[in-house]
PDB file of C-alpha atoms in Angstrom:
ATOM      1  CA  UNK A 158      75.089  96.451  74.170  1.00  0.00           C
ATOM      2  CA  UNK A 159      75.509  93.042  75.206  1.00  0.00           C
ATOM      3  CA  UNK A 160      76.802  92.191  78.790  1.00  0.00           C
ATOM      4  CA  UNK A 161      79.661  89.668  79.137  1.00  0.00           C
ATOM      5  CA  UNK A 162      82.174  88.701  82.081  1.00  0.00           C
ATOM      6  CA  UNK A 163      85.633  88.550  81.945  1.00  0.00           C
ATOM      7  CA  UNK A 164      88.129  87.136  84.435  1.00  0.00           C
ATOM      8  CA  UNK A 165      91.089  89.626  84.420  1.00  0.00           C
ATOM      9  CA  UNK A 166      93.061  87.662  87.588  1.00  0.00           C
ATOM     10  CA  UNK A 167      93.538  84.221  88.667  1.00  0.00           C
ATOM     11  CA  UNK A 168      95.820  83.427  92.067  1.00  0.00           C
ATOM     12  CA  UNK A 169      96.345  80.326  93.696  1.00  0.00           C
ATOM     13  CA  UNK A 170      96.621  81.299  97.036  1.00  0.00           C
ATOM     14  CA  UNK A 171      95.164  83.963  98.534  1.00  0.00           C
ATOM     15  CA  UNK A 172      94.763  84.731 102.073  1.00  0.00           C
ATOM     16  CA  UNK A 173      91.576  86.521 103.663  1.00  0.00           C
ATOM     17  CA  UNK A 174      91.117  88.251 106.957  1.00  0.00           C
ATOM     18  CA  UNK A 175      88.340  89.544 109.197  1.00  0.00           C
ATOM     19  CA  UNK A 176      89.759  93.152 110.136  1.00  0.00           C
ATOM     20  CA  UNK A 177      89.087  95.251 113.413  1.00  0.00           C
ATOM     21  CA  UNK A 178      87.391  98.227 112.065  1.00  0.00           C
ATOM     22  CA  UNK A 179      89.732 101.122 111.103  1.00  0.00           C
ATOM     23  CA  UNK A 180      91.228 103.094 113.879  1.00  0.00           C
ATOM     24  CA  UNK A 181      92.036 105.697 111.904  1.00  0.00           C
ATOM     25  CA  UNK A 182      90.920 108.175 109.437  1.00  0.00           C
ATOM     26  CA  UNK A 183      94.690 107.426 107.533  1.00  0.00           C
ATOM     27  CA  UNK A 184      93.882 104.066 106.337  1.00  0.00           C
ATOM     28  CA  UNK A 185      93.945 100.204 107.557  1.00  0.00           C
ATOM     29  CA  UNK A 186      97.202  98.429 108.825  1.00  0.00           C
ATOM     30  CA  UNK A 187      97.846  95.111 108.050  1.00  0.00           C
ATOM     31  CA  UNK A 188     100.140  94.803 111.178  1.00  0.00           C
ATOM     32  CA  UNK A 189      96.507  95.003 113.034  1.00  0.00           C
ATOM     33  CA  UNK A 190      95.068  91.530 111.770  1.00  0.00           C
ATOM     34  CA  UNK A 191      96.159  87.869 112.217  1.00  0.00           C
ATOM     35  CA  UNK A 192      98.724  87.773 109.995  1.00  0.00           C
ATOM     36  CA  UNK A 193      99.992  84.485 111.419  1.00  0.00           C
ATOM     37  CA  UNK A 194      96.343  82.739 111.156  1.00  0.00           C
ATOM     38  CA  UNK A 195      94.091  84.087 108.217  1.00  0.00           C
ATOM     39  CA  UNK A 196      90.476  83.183 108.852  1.00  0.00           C
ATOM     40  CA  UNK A 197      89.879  81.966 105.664  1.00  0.00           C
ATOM     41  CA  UNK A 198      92.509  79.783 103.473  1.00  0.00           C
ATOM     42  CA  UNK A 199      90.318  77.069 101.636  1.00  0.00           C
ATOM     43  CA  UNK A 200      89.669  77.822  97.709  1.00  0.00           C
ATOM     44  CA  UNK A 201      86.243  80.248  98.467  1.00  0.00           C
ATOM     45  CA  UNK A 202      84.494  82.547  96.015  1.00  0.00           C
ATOM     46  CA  UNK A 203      83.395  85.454  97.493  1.00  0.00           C
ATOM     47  CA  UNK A 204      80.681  85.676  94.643  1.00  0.00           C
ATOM     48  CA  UNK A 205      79.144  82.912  96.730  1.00  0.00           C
ATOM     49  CA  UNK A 206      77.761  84.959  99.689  1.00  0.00           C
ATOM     50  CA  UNK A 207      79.387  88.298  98.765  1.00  0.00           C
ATOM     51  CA  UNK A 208      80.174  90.638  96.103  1.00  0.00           C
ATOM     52  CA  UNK A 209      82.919  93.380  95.926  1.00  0.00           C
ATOM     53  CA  UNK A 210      81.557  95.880  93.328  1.00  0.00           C
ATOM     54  CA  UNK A 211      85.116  98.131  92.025  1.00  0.00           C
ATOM     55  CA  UNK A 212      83.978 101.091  90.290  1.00  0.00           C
ATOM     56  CA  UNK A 213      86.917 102.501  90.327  1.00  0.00           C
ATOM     57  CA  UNK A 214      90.161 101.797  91.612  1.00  0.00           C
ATOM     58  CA  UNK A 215      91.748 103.414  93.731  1.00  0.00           C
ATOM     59  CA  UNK A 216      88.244 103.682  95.703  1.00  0.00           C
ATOM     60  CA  UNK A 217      86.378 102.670  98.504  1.00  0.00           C
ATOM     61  CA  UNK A 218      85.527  98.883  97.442  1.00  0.00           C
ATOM     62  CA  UNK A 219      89.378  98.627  97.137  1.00  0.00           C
ATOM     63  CA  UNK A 220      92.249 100.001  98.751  1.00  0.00           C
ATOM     64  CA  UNK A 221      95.911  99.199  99.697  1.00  0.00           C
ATOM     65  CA  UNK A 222      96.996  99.118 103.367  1.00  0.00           C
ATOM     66  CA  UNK A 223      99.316 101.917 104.508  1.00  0.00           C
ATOM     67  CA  UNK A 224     101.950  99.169 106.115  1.00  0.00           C
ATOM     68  CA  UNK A 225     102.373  96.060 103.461  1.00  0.00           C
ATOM     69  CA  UNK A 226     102.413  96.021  99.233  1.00  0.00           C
ATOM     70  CA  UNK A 227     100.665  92.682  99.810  1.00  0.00           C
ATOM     71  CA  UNK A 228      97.364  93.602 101.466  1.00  0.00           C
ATOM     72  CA  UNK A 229      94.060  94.939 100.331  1.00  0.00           C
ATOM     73  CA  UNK A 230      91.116  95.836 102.226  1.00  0.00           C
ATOM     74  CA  UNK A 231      87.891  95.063  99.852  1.00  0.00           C
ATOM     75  CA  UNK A 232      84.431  96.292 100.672  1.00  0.00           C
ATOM     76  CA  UNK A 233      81.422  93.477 100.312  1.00  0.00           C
ATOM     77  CA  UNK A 234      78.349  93.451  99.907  1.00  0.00           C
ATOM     78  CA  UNK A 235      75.255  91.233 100.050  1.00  0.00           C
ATOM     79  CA  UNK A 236      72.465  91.095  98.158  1.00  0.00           C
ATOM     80  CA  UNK A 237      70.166  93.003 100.436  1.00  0.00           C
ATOM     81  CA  UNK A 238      73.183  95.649 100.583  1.00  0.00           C
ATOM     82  CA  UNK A 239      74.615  94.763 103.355  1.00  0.00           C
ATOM     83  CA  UNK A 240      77.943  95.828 103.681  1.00  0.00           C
ATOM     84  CA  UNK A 241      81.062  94.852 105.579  1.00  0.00           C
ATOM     85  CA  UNK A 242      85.184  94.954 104.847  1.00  0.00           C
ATOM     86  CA  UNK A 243      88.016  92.379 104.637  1.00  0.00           C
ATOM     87  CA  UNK A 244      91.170  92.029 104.202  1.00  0.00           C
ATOM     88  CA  UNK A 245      92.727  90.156 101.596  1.00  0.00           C
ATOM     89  CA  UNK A 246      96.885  89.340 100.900  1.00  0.00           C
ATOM     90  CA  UNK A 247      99.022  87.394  99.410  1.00  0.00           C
ATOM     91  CA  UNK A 248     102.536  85.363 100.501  1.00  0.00           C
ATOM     92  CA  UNK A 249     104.101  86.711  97.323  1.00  0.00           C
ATOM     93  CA  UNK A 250     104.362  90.335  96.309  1.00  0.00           C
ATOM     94  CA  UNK A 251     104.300  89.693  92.841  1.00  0.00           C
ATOM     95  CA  UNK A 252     100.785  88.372  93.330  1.00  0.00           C
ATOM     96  CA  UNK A 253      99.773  91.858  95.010  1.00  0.00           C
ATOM     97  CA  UNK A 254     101.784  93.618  91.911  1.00  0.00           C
ATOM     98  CA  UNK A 255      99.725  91.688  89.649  1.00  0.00           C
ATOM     99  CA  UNK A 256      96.427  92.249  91.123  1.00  0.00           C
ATOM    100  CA  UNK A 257      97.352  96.595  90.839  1.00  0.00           C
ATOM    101  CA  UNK A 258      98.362  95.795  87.316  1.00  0.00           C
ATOM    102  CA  UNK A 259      95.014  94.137  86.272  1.00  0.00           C
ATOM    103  CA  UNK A 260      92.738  96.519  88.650  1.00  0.00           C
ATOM    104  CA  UNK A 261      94.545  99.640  86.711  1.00  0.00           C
ATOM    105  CA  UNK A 262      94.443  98.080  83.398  1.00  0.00           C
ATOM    106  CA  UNK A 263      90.620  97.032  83.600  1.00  0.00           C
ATOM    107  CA  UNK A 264      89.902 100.445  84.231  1.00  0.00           C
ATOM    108  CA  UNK A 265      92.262 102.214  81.893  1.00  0.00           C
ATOM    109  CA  UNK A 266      90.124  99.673  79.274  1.00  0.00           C
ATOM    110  CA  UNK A 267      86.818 101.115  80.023  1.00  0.00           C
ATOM    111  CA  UNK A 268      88.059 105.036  79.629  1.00  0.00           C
ATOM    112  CA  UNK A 269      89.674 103.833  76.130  1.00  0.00           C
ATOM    113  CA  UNK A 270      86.339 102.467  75.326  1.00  0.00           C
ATOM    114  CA  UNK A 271      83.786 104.669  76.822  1.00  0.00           C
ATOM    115  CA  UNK A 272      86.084 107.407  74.496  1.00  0.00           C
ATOM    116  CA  UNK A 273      86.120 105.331  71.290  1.00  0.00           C
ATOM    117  CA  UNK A 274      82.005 105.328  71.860  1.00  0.00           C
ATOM    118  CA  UNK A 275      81.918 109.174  72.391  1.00  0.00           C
ATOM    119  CA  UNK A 276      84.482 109.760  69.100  1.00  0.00           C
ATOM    120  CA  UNK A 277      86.416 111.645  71.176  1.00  0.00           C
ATOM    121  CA  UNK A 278      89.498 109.485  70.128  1.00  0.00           C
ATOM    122  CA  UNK A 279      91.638 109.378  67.151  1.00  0.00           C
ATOM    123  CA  UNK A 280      91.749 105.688  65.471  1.00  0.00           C
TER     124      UNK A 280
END
């Protein structure tokens, strides 16, 4: 089968933060980082020097903050497989809602079609 790429998610504005590591074995806090003074806010594509691999979501390359609907911690990698985490938010929670949305949907896609290929589905 033939590989292709498909954006699921464009955002204007999205806000990315270097995070202290987690304190906790409950999760990341948003409340922890620079809320006030993101480190990066320029357009940026973290394809550029970084990739975040999302094999499943909710997982480890992805996952919500315990204290905000708006923030994401994201798990990147380099080429030689190095790996570090940011965090990533949004000014509107609509844009956070609409990232979930196309995360769950992407992923509810490939379990429809990984069943059509096995016929275990009805068509």
């Amino acid at each position: 089968m033939e590989e292709y790429e498909t954006v699921i998610l464009v955002k204007q504005e999205v806000f990315v933060f270097q995070i202290p590591p987690r304190a906790t074995n409950r999760g990341y806090r948003a409340a922890d980082w620079k809320l006030h003074s993101p480190d990066w806010t320029d357009e940026c594509e973290l394809e550029l020097f970084a990739k975040a691999p999302i094999d499943k979501y909710p997982g480890i390359a992805i996952e919500s903050v315990m204290d905000s609907s708006r923030y994401f911690v994201l798990r990147i990698e380099d080429d030689n497989g190095r790996a570090a985490f940011i965090g990533i938010g949004f000014a509107d929670r609509g844009d956070s809602f609409d990232l979930n949305v196309s995360l769950q949907e992407h992923f509810k896609w490939l379990q429809t079609s990984e069943e059509i290929e096995k016929g275990t589905k009805c068509i």
